[in-house]
Amino acid sequence: MCGIVGYVGGGNVYDILIGGLHRLEYRGYDSAGVALESPSGKLSVYKTLGKVSNLEAFCKDKDTDASVGIAHTRWATHGEPSDCNAHPHYSEDGNIAIVHNGTIENYKIIKDALTQHGCTFKSETDTEVLAQLIEYVRVTNNCSLVDAVREALKEVIGAYAIAVIEKDHPDTIVAARQSSPLVVGIGDGEYFLASDATPFVEFTDKVVYVDDGQIAVITRGEPLRLLDLDNKESNVDVKKLKMSISQLEKGGYPHFMLKEIFEQPETLRDCIRGRVVEGGKRVILNGVFDNQEKFLKAERIILVACGTSWHASLIGKYLLQDMCRIPVEVEYASEFRYSNPVIIDRDIVIAVSQSGETADTLAAIKIAKKMGAFVYGISNVVGSSIPRETDSGTYIHVGPEIGVASTKAFTGQVMVLTLLAVCIGQLRGHLNAEQVQKLGEAILKIPAYVKETLKLDKTIERLSLIYTYAHNFLYLGRGYSYPVALEGALKLKEISYIHAEGYPAAEMKHGPIALIDSEMPSVIIAPKDHLYDKIVSNVQQVKARGGSIIAIVSDGDETISGIADHVLKVPDVPECLTPIITSIPLQLLSYHIAINKGKDVDMPRNLAKSVTVE
Ligand code: F6R
């Protein structure tokens, strides 16, 4: 996590950096800072605890005239959030300043060695150690900053995207990447540098994705150079960025989260476009059709993901099992990577990740590839690490997701997993043409049904007032609705800070039922599906113990509607498509409860959107 930005060029350096930090704030907001170098080579560092707006207030009376600069928004790993631990960090002699996203695993050993050479440290961070190491190498070897960065990084174990500037060199930024994202934007006589392309989307559409092990040397008036740690130069592959500024703005909504919830009819349409064709007759995913042999021979599918993406993957398991009759496992990437997994070359590993940068998911991919599996990626961010590391894959194409709590990316992931299941199902002969057409037609109607479901917003807003001060919630569902229950509980936890647990409804009687009383609301996801009659019994069990019930049911429902305290009716869709529909009221419920509690829904405490650390 953490976001880094850099700029060299004729524009207003400070304004560009601050604008960029605002765009990257989703990556962390414990502290923020800038290092600015004036045209005469004077280096100034301003940094402060809290959000970027605090930094702006702090810099109001400071000299911000600069020709080059770097900036950072932090999600704390080493050292508590504080002014002192905020980035940029600088060498003891004040000669270089650095911003860093990632973690240096062997920082303690390096720190001890530098201390023996007389270095002293102000902060508790691993990044300050890197700053001091680079400067130590530069002074000891009497070499250039680029060479010092190269040599220093040879000593470092860990993940980093760094940007470094040096006093008296107001034209140059040296940046490097290992396992943390880094993109360079090439403008007209100017260069941008950032953790993703959002800080410079309005300035240029020419981007270069820096690869692991590469150092980018960015100098005003000179071509961009990419070197490896052995000083070998590689070609610069300039790509065209497909992102628009309007995708990064709130578009009249008070929060990104609400905008993203309401965007879902459109984002799902984008996700389906060109993939469900001939009126639903055929479902095409190029990533599958280009690798037919692998999908035909596969003996098992393992889905790896974290958080909300893991919940989408769990829905993927139900979809793939139902439509492809293939064994499917779902693993938390963080567990999978250390579980000594058994993988064979007929396994397909599917990594699901909105950001495409989650460190645990990336590590799981690397292990699976090494062990011979074919690895497929499902991501949102074009050009991010996961699509680049995987053998093949599919983008969900839902546009940038800025709200930290994932909403449109979740439904996009579920949609792509549905398309994937239909695609593999037809390829392996488990779905006939008639079944594919029926599913295809139903998929095409989903955006309209999501739009219909969003009309529940005002009802949910009123309902949320009753439950704003509940201390705990249970979310219950069965079959396809079980992962939806997990996701509903996670949404509530992360933005309203109310404890919530998702549970398979039938498991409730094996323990959690003891929690039920009048103080414990249950949200029960019970659309019309093959388990409907079963969940009716679970609803009655909660009711019999005095628990209040909010039920998500299909249009036309009568039975549960007669028992539950509050009923939210959603369009009746085929069972395999219910998760996309039933998750919408849960997103709205968590949003409104959090707003009632005065919480910052777009930037909930302690969280960051892109988890690039273990
Ligand atoms: C929750 C949320 C997180 C992410 C998780 C994985 O709303 O967004 O749980 O789902 O951190 O992130 P990605 O999907 O980027 O790999």
XYZ file of C-alpha atoms and ligand atoms in Angstrom:
630
model
C 0.000 0.000 0.000
C 1.072 3.642 0.259
C 0.972 5.818 -2.804
C 3.952 7.517 -4.388
C 4.036 10.336 -6.923
C 6.852 12.124 -8.702
C 7.035 14.920 -11.238
C 9.691 16.688 -13.246
C 8.776 19.306 -15.817
C 7.541 22.825 -16.381
C 4.198 22.512 -14.572
C 3.478 23.532 -10.992
C 5.289 20.697 -9.229
C 3.595 21.125 -5.854
C 0.052 21.276 -7.274
C 0.644 18.239 -9.473
C 2.028 16.242 -6.566
C -0.820 17.203 -4.215
C -3.425 16.406 -6.899
C -1.735 13.065 -7.429
C -1.702 12.296 -3.705
C -5.451 12.939 -3.509
C -5.980 10.370 -6.259
C -3.759 7.867 -4.466
C -5.196 8.434 -1.011
C -7.189 5.228 -1.416
C -3.844 3.444 -0.931
C -3.365 4.787 2.593
C -3.967 7.966 4.531
C -2.014 7.729 7.783
C 0.300 10.583 6.789
C 1.392 12.510 3.731
C 4.446 14.418 2.593
C 6.355 16.039 -0.267
C 9.997 16.618 -1.084
C 10.483 19.599 -3.377
C 13.641 20.705 -5.103
C 13.923 24.300 -6.240
C 15.441 25.176 -9.641
C 18.627 26.120 -7.780
C 18.863 22.659 -6.203
C 17.592 23.358 -2.659
C 15.798 20.334 -1.211
C 12.870 20.850 1.219
C 10.763 18.161 2.870
C 7.285 18.854 4.321
C 5.303 16.058 5.929
C 2.598 15.597 8.463
C 0.325 13.097 10.171
C -3.115 12.477 8.647
C -4.643 12.975 5.258
C -3.388 14.949 2.281
C -5.635 17.859 3.298
C -3.557 18.175 6.492
C -0.417 18.362 4.394
C -1.949 21.120 2.286
C -2.802 23.122 5.392
C 0.739 22.538 6.704
C 2.323 23.751 3.443
C 0.198 26.913 3.152
C 2.937 29.256 4.336
C 5.868 27.217 2.990
C 7.980 27.859 -0.059
C 6.732 25.315 -2.593
C 8.498 26.593 -5.689
C 10.112 23.577 -7.343
C 11.213 22.038 -10.598
C 11.178 18.447 -9.402
C 9.429 16.686 -6.537
C 8.279 13.436 -5.001
C 5.361 12.791 -2.654
C 3.809 10.074 -0.559
C 0.606 9.038 1.165
C 1.216 6.398 3.807
C -0.365 3.236 5.125
C 1.802 2.527 8.145
C 3.791 -0.710 8.360
C 7.064 -0.002 10.198
C 6.424 2.572 12.887
C 3.172 4.155 14.013
C 1.525 6.911 11.993
C 3.354 10.103 13.058
C 4.986 13.206 11.594
C 8.386 11.644 12.054
C 7.550 8.331 10.410
C 5.843 10.089 7.492
C 7.581 10.032 4.091
C 9.617 11.443 2.384
C 12.590 10.301 4.401
C 15.997 11.798 3.846
C 19.618 10.944 4.459
C 21.271 12.325 7.582
C 23.263 14.817 5.498
C 20.036 15.974 3.844
C 21.442 15.166 0.410
C 18.742 12.767 -0.803
C 15.018 12.323 -0.191
C 13.049 9.172 -0.860
C 9.454 7.931 -0.940
C 8.709 4.221 -0.731
C 5.791 1.848 -1.094
C 6.531 -1.639 0.219
C 8.532 -3.197 3.010
C 12.232 -3.809 3.365
C 12.436 -7.166 5.128
C 16.132 -7.032 6.065
C 16.047 -3.396 7.182
C 17.122 -4.274 10.723
C 20.399 -5.878 9.599
C 21.120 -2.933 7.301
C 20.223 -0.451 10.052
C 22.586 -2.171 12.509
C 25.397 -2.135 9.965
C 24.841 1.557 9.162
C 24.685 2.384 12.870
C 28.110 0.803 13.280
C 29.328 3.159 10.565
C 28.049 6.102 12.581
C 24.600 6.691 11.049
C 21.824 7.825 13.351
C 18.115 7.476 12.607
C 15.177 9.717 13.392
C 12.278 7.443 12.525
C 11.266 3.835 13.106
C 10.787 3.167 9.407
C 12.465 0.775 7.014
C 12.429 3.564 4.423
C 14.778 5.845 6.325
C 17.208 2.922 6.403
C 17.026 2.736 2.614
C 17.639 6.490 2.322
C 20.708 6.236 4.522
C 21.963 3.149 2.698
C 21.742 4.835 -0.714
C 23.535 7.915 0.558
C 26.170 5.801 2.337
C 26.893 3.949 -0.934
C 26.941 7.214 -2.904
C 29.429 8.869 -0.580
C 31.599 5.776 -0.043
C 31.848 4.966 -3.763
C 31.818 8.609 -4.833
C 29.304 7.638 -7.491
C 26.161 9.016 -9.124
C 22.732 8.691 -7.527
C 21.697 6.093 -10.134
C 24.701 3.915 -9.362
C 24.152 4.349 -5.622
C 20.500 3.265 -5.946
C 21.544 0.266 -8.075
C 24.227 -0.873 -5.645
C 22.088 -0.240 -2.564
C 19.153 -2.226 -3.938
C 21.411 -5.247 -4.412
C 21.598 -5.386 -0.598
C 17.872 -5.133 -0.080
C 15.357 -7.960 0.422
C 11.718 -7.005 0.199
C 9.177 -5.127 -1.837
C 9.575 -1.585 -3.036
C 8.538 1.091 -5.424
C 10.796 4.037 -4.664
C 11.477 7.488 -6.012
C 14.622 9.356 -5.002
C 15.764 12.914 -5.645
C 19.106 14.509 -4.851
C 20.103 17.996 -3.775
C 21.659 20.103 -6.545
C 20.109 17.860 -9.221
C 16.786 19.593 -9.863
C 16.157 17.719 -13.116
C 16.213 14.077 -12.131
C 14.222 11.403 -10.308
C 15.597 7.902 -9.885
C 12.891 5.319 -9.319
C 12.899 1.553 -8.920
C 10.459 -1.273 -8.564
C 10.368 -4.712 -6.974
C 6.925 -6.230 -6.259
C 5.196 -2.856 -5.775
C 3.569 -1.011 -8.665
C 5.239 1.850 -10.505
C 4.132 3.653 -13.679
C 5.838 6.472 -15.570
C 3.733 8.940 -17.553
C 5.427 10.684 -20.479
C 4.085 14.157 -21.175
C 5.204 17.009 -23.374
C 8.546 18.004 -21.834
C 7.535 16.498 -18.514
C 7.534 13.177 -16.724
C 5.147 11.821 -14.110
C 5.699 8.875 -11.868
C 3.176 7.153 -9.628
C 1.887 3.951 -8.041
C -0.812 3.915 -10.709
C -1.764 6.154 -13.597
C -4.583 8.027 -11.837
C -2.429 11.041 -10.747
C -1.596 12.007 -14.308
C -4.533 10.835 -16.393
C -5.460 14.410 -17.379
C -1.900 15.203 -18.478
C -0.886 12.291 -20.677
C -2.038 8.941 -22.003
C 1.511 7.661 -22.687
C 2.587 5.276 -19.952
C 5.450 2.932 -19.227
C 4.904 0.177 -16.661
C 8.182 -0.331 -14.819
C 8.972 -4.030 -14.321
C 10.295 -5.804 -11.257
C 14.043 -5.359 -10.973
C 14.065 -2.206 -13.101
C 15.374 1.259 -12.304
C 13.832 4.203 -14.142
C 16.032 7.240 -14.689
C 13.828 10.228 -15.365
C 15.591 13.391 -16.447
C 14.042 16.534 -17.853
C 14.822 16.929 -21.554
C 16.250 13.424 -21.886
C 14.663 10.123 -22.931
C 13.434 7.829 -20.160
C 15.986 5.122 -19.326
C 15.283 1.714 -17.823
C 18.163 -0.219 -16.298
C 18.450 -3.414 -14.316
C 20.521 -3.779 -11.172
C 23.507 -4.850 -13.325
C 23.245 -1.624 -15.314
C 21.888 -3.366 -18.413
C 19.587 -1.036 -20.318
C 16.261 -2.282 -21.699
C 13.797 -0.979 -24.276
C 11.134 1.443 -23.157
C 7.725 0.062 -24.109
C 5.275 2.986 -24.210
C 1.624 1.968 -23.830
C -1.562 3.978 -24.376
C -3.600 4.577 -21.256
C -7.338 3.938 -21.468
C -8.759 5.908 -18.562
C -10.761 9.097 -18.422
C -10.789 11.864 -15.840
C -14.566 11.547 -15.294
C -14.012 7.993 -14.043
C -11.953 9.453 -11.204
C -14.478 12.027 -10.025
C -17.555 11.695 -7.839
C -19.980 12.755 -10.573
C -22.374 14.506 -8.176
C -22.459 11.748 -5.548
C -21.388 12.594 -1.996
C -19.018 9.619 -1.865
C -17.140 7.407 -4.295
C -18.686 4.363 -2.656
C -22.235 5.512 -3.446
C -21.231 6.494 -6.967
C -19.679 3.087 -7.489
C -22.744 1.288 -6.114
C -24.964 3.236 -8.507
C -22.605 2.700 -11.436
C -23.151 -1.044 -11.351
C -25.761 -1.316 -14.136
C -23.240 0.395 -16.411
C -20.126 -1.389 -15.138
C -21.807 -4.762 -15.504
C -22.799 -3.824 -19.044
C -19.141 -2.976 -19.753
C -18.083 -6.242 -18.192
C -20.431 -8.296 -20.381
C -19.918 -6.288 -23.594
C -18.526 -8.380 -26.445
C -18.471 -11.456 -24.260
C -22.106 -12.529 -24.446
C -22.911 -12.385 -28.151
C -25.638 -13.241 -30.647
C -28.363 -12.323 -28.198
C -27.003 -14.684 -25.577
C -26.313 -17.704 -27.781
C -22.593 -17.653 -27.199
C -20.314 -16.659 -24.361
C -16.754 -15.843 -25.391
C -13.758 -15.192 -23.204
C -10.604 -14.961 -25.299
C -8.460 -15.981 -22.348
C -10.257 -19.334 -22.306
C -10.595 -19.872 -26.055
C -6.922 -19.096 -26.645
C -6.016 -21.796 -24.131
C -8.684 -24.414 -24.843
C -6.346 -27.346 -24.370
C -5.541 -26.286 -20.797
C -9.200 -25.898 -19.883
C -10.157 -29.195 -21.528
C -7.475 -31.140 -19.695
C -7.827 -29.417 -16.327
C -8.479 -31.771 -13.433
C -8.995 -29.139 -10.776
C -9.410 -25.404 -10.397
C -7.992 -23.533 -7.410
C -9.154 -19.974 -6.832
C -6.824 -17.729 -4.822
C -7.755 -14.276 -3.552
C -8.105 -12.058 -0.481
C -10.986 -10.227 1.199
C -13.903 -9.314 -1.018
C -12.202 -10.982 -3.973
C -12.109 -14.169 -1.906
C -15.873 -13.902 -1.413
C -16.325 -13.494 -5.175
C -14.092 -16.550 -5.621
C -16.283 -18.572 -3.278
C -19.236 -17.753 -5.524
C -16.961 -18.779 -8.402
C -16.586 -22.208 -6.804
C -20.361 -22.756 -6.827
C -20.560 -21.515 -10.423
C -17.685 -23.629 -11.741
C -18.841 -26.756 -9.933
C -22.408 -26.334 -11.166
C -21.609 -25.537 -14.771
C -18.351 -27.405 -15.394
C -18.538 -30.369 -12.985
C -14.893 -29.919 -12.083
C -13.450 -30.022 -8.539
C -12.860 -26.489 -7.273
C -11.000 -25.234 -4.215
C -10.925 -21.695 -2.884
C -7.919 -20.531 -0.895
C -7.000 -17.360 0.915
C -3.873 -16.350 -1.000
C -2.123 -15.563 2.299
C -2.725 -19.114 3.540
C -2.135 -20.835 0.223
C 1.341 -19.377 -0.182
C 2.582 -20.860 3.088
C 0.538 -24.070 3.044
C 3.005 -26.232 1.117
C 0.317 -26.658 -1.554
C 0.046 -29.738 -3.722
C -0.181 -28.540 -7.318
C -0.038 -30.580 -10.496
C 0.359 -29.407 -14.065
C -3.292 -30.168 -14.807
C -4.379 -27.654 -12.190
C -5.666 -24.284 -13.209
C -5.095 -21.599 -10.613
C -7.346 -18.557 -10.932
C -6.194 -15.426 -9.119
C -8.933 -12.877 -8.456
C -7.942 -9.320 -7.541
C -9.442 -5.891 -8.140
C -6.156 -4.010 -7.856
C -4.021 -6.668 -9.485
C -1.372 -5.763 -6.911
C -2.270 -7.667 -3.727
C 1.029 -9.011 -2.406
C -0.339 -12.323 -1.095
C -2.200 -13.048 -4.331
C 0.896 -12.244 -6.371
C 2.978 -14.559 -4.206
C 0.393 -17.342 -4.608
C 0.554 -16.917 -8.397
C 4.330 -17.204 -8.391
C 4.195 -20.425 -6.375
C 1.488 -21.938 -8.577
C 3.407 -21.080 -11.743
C 6.615 -22.513 -10.356
C 4.810 -25.755 -9.560
C 3.548 -26.053 -13.122
C -0.057 -24.853 -12.906
C -1.641 -22.772 -15.627
C -2.465 -19.450 -13.964
C -5.420 -17.299 -14.982
C -5.979 -13.791 -13.647
C -9.214 -11.893 -13.073
C -8.357 -8.239 -12.379
C -9.651 -4.741 -12.823
C -6.570 -2.563 -13.167
C -5.170 -2.811 -16.678
C -1.404 -3.254 -16.720
C -1.186 -4.124 -13.019
C 1.107 -6.882 -11.788
C -1.350 -9.798 -11.655
C -2.400 -9.636 -15.320
C 1.261 -9.345 -16.198
C 2.314 -12.327 -14.075
C -0.464 -14.702 -15.152
C -0.525 -16.948 -18.236
C -3.863 -15.579 -19.367
C -6.907 -13.869 -17.934
C -9.867 -11.546 -18.141
C -10.308 -7.948 -17.056
C -13.546 -7.110 -15.284
C -13.602 -3.657 -16.936
C -15.588 -1.851 -14.230
C -13.407 1.284 -14.297
C -11.305 2.639 -11.430
C -12.719 1.744 -8.019
C -11.772 4.512 -5.587
C -13.953 3.783 -2.538
C -11.903 1.574 -0.262
C -14.838 -0.793 0.299
C -15.173 -2.814 -2.865
C -18.623 -2.786 -4.500
C -18.651 -2.611 -8.302
C -15.462 -4.661 -8.505
C -17.141 -7.434 -6.486
C -20.118 -7.667 -8.838
C -17.754 -7.407 -11.812
C -15.673 -10.281 -10.469
C -18.777 -12.402 -9.912
C -19.939 -11.589 -13.438
C -16.596 -12.593 -14.982
C -16.590 -15.806 -12.929
C -20.098 -16.512 -14.249
C -18.940 -15.941 -17.835
C -15.911 -18.112 -17.154
C -18.062 -20.941 -15.812
C -20.402 -20.775 -18.824
C -17.433 -20.662 -21.172
C -15.633 -23.631 -19.632
C -18.950 -25.473 -19.212
C -19.716 -25.226 -22.915
C -16.137 -26.082 -23.869
C -16.111 -29.216 -21.729
C -19.547 -30.264 -22.924
C -21.369 -29.888 -19.619
C -23.642 -27.158 -20.916
C -25.567 -27.686 -24.147
C -26.459 -24.926 -26.587
C -29.894 -24.462 -25.075
C -28.514 -24.087 -21.545
C -25.877 -21.624 -22.731
C -28.483 -19.551 -24.521
C -30.739 -19.480 -21.454
C -27.850 -18.360 -19.262
C -26.609 -15.878 -21.874
C -30.031 -14.269 -22.125
C -30.330 -14.048 -18.345
C -26.855 -12.506 -18.059
C -27.761 -9.828 -20.596
C -30.727 -8.805 -18.426
C -28.666 -8.439 -15.232
C -27.693 -4.753 -15.662
C -31.390 -3.829 -15.928
C -32.225 -5.912 -12.847
C -29.417 -4.243 -10.905
C -30.877 -0.864 -11.883
C -34.250 -2.028 -10.599
C -32.686 -3.225 -7.331
C -31.032 0.153 -6.771
C -34.516 1.657 -6.416
C -34.464 0.153 -2.907
C -32.032 2.886 -1.873
C -34.527 5.175 -0.118
C -36.214 2.245 1.672
C -32.810 1.031 2.853
C -31.825 4.531 3.971
C -34.938 4.630 6.218
C -34.340 1.090 7.434
C -30.713 1.883 8.276
C -31.874 4.405 10.911
C -33.381 1.584 12.991
C -30.126 -0.359 13.061
C -27.439 2.319 13.167
C -26.601 1.702 16.819
C -26.680 -2.094 16.803
C -23.412 -3.471 18.169
C -23.451 -6.759 16.275
C -25.034 -8.226 13.183
C -25.402 -11.741 11.809
C -25.540 -12.261 8.045
C -26.951 -15.622 7.004
C -27.300 -17.342 3.643
C -27.116 -20.752 2.029
C -25.630 -21.972 -1.235
C -24.884 -19.038 -3.529
C -26.143 -16.696 -0.808
C -23.591 -17.856 1.768
C -20.650 -15.915 0.216
C -23.038 -12.976 -0.212
C -23.631 -13.108 3.568
C -19.856 -13.052 4.149
C -19.480 -10.085 1.829
C -22.411 -8.213 3.408
C -20.847 -8.648 6.856
C -17.439 -7.487 5.619
C -18.943 -4.346 4.041
C -20.637 -3.429 7.323
C -17.527 -4.094 9.422
C -15.113 -2.146 7.287
C -17.045 1.096 6.921
C -19.292 1.319 9.997
C -16.981 -0.530 12.456
C -19.916 -2.635 13.663
C -19.018 -6.216 14.398
C -20.743 -8.507 11.905
C -20.410 -12.172 11.130
C -21.364 -13.966 7.965
C -22.455 -17.549 8.447
C -23.955 -20.411 6.442
C -27.547 -20.237 7.704
C -27.721 -23.929 8.541
C -24.543 -23.757 10.613
C -26.171 -21.233 12.915
C -27.756 -23.942 15.024
C -24.289 -25.378 15.732
C -23.256 -22.413 17.840
C -24.045 -18.854 16.762
C -27.730 -19.327 17.567
C -26.699 -18.779 21.193
C -26.013 -15.137 20.286
C -29.529 -14.433 19.112
C -31.694 -12.140 21.207
C -33.580 -8.929 20.625
C -30.283 -7.017 20.406
C -28.863 -9.089 17.562
C -30.276 -8.307 14.125
C -29.901 -10.955 11.416
C -29.704 -10.114 7.741
C -30.939 -13.186 5.904
C -30.312 -13.576 2.196
C -33.098 -15.790 0.912
C -33.830 -15.384 -2.801
C -35.984 -17.948 -4.588
C -33.555 -20.844 -5.146
C -33.383 -24.589 -4.514
C -32.598 -23.992 -0.822
C -35.450 -21.593 -0.212
C -37.554 -24.025 1.850
C -34.515 -24.873 3.950
C -33.723 -21.267 4.766
C -37.344 -20.654 5.741
C -36.694 -22.979 8.714
C -33.578 -20.976 9.625
C -35.583 -17.754 9.505
C -38.123 -19.325 11.872
C -35.363 -20.425 14.234
C -34.109 -16.834 14.525
C -37.652 -15.506 14.963
C -38.447 -18.029 17.694
C -35.534 -16.654 19.731
C -36.640 -13.045 19.515
C -34.078 -11.919 16.926
C -35.078 -9.222 14.463
C -34.764 -10.112 10.796
C -34.011 -8.126 7.669
C -34.667 -10.482 4.769
C -33.527 -10.096 1.170
C -36.064 -12.087 -0.858
C -37.191 -12.388 -4.477
C -40.155 -10.500 -5.900
C -43.310 -12.505 -5.259
C -42.033 -13.981 -1.997
C -44.733 -14.596 0.584
C -43.473 -17.056 3.176
C -40.418 -15.207 4.531
C -42.163 -11.880 3.981
C -44.738 -13.070 6.513
C -42.080 -13.815 9.160
C -39.298 -11.224 8.806
C -39.418 -7.783 10.434
C -38.220 -6.046 7.286
C -38.249 -7.353 3.759
C -36.277 -6.094 0.772
C -37.597 -7.597 -2.459
C -35.237 -7.962 -5.405
C -35.876 -9.140 -8.982
C -36.246 -12.878 -9.398
C -33.279 -14.149 -11.457
C -31.809 -17.618 -12.090
C -30.141 -19.008 -8.980
C -26.561 -18.666 -10.269
C -27.096 -14.936 -10.849
C -28.673 -14.147 -7.475
C -25.396 -13.048 -5.787
C -25.034 -10.041 -8.103
C -28.568 -8.919 -7.276
C -28.716 -9.723 -3.558
C -25.398 -8.051 -2.790
C -26.742 -4.639 -3.914
C -29.083 -4.038 -0.906
C -26.283 -5.152 1.424
C -23.900 -2.590 -0.068
C -26.538 0.116 0.412
C -27.330 -0.982 3.968
C -23.697 -0.787 5.051
C -23.277 2.567 3.279
C -26.271 4.170 5.005
C -25.460 2.798 8.446
C -21.901 4.120 8.155
C -23.156 7.527 6.987
C -25.636 7.657 9.902
C -22.691 7.023 12.219
C -20.697 9.837 10.598
C -17.965 7.544 9.319
C -15.648 8.273 6.406
C -16.974 5.589 4.050
C -14.451 6.208 1.285
C -11.477 6.044 3.605
C -12.297 3.810 6.551
C -9.773 3.753 9.372
C -6.770 1.421 9.176
C -7.589 0.251 5.660
C -6.084 0.814 2.258
C -7.360 -0.180 -1.124
C -4.316 -1.897 -2.464
C -2.617 -4.258 -0.032
C 0.898 -4.544 -1.367
C 2.396 -5.790 1.895
C 2.113 -9.198 3.525
C -12.957 -5.030 0.962
C -11.826 -5.015 0.059
C -10.687 -5.912 0.355
C -10.055 -6.417 -0.957
C -8.777 -7.214 -0.656
C -8.178 -7.781 -1.917
O -13.954 -4.158 0.551
O -11.791 -4.279 -0.895
O -11.057 -6.973 1.176
O -10.976 -7.217 -1.615
O -7.858 -6.387 -0.031
O -7.862 -6.772 -2.814
P -7.720 -7.048 -4.346
O -9.049 -7.452 -4.870
O -7.243 -5.758 -4.924
O -6.722 -8.151 -4.504
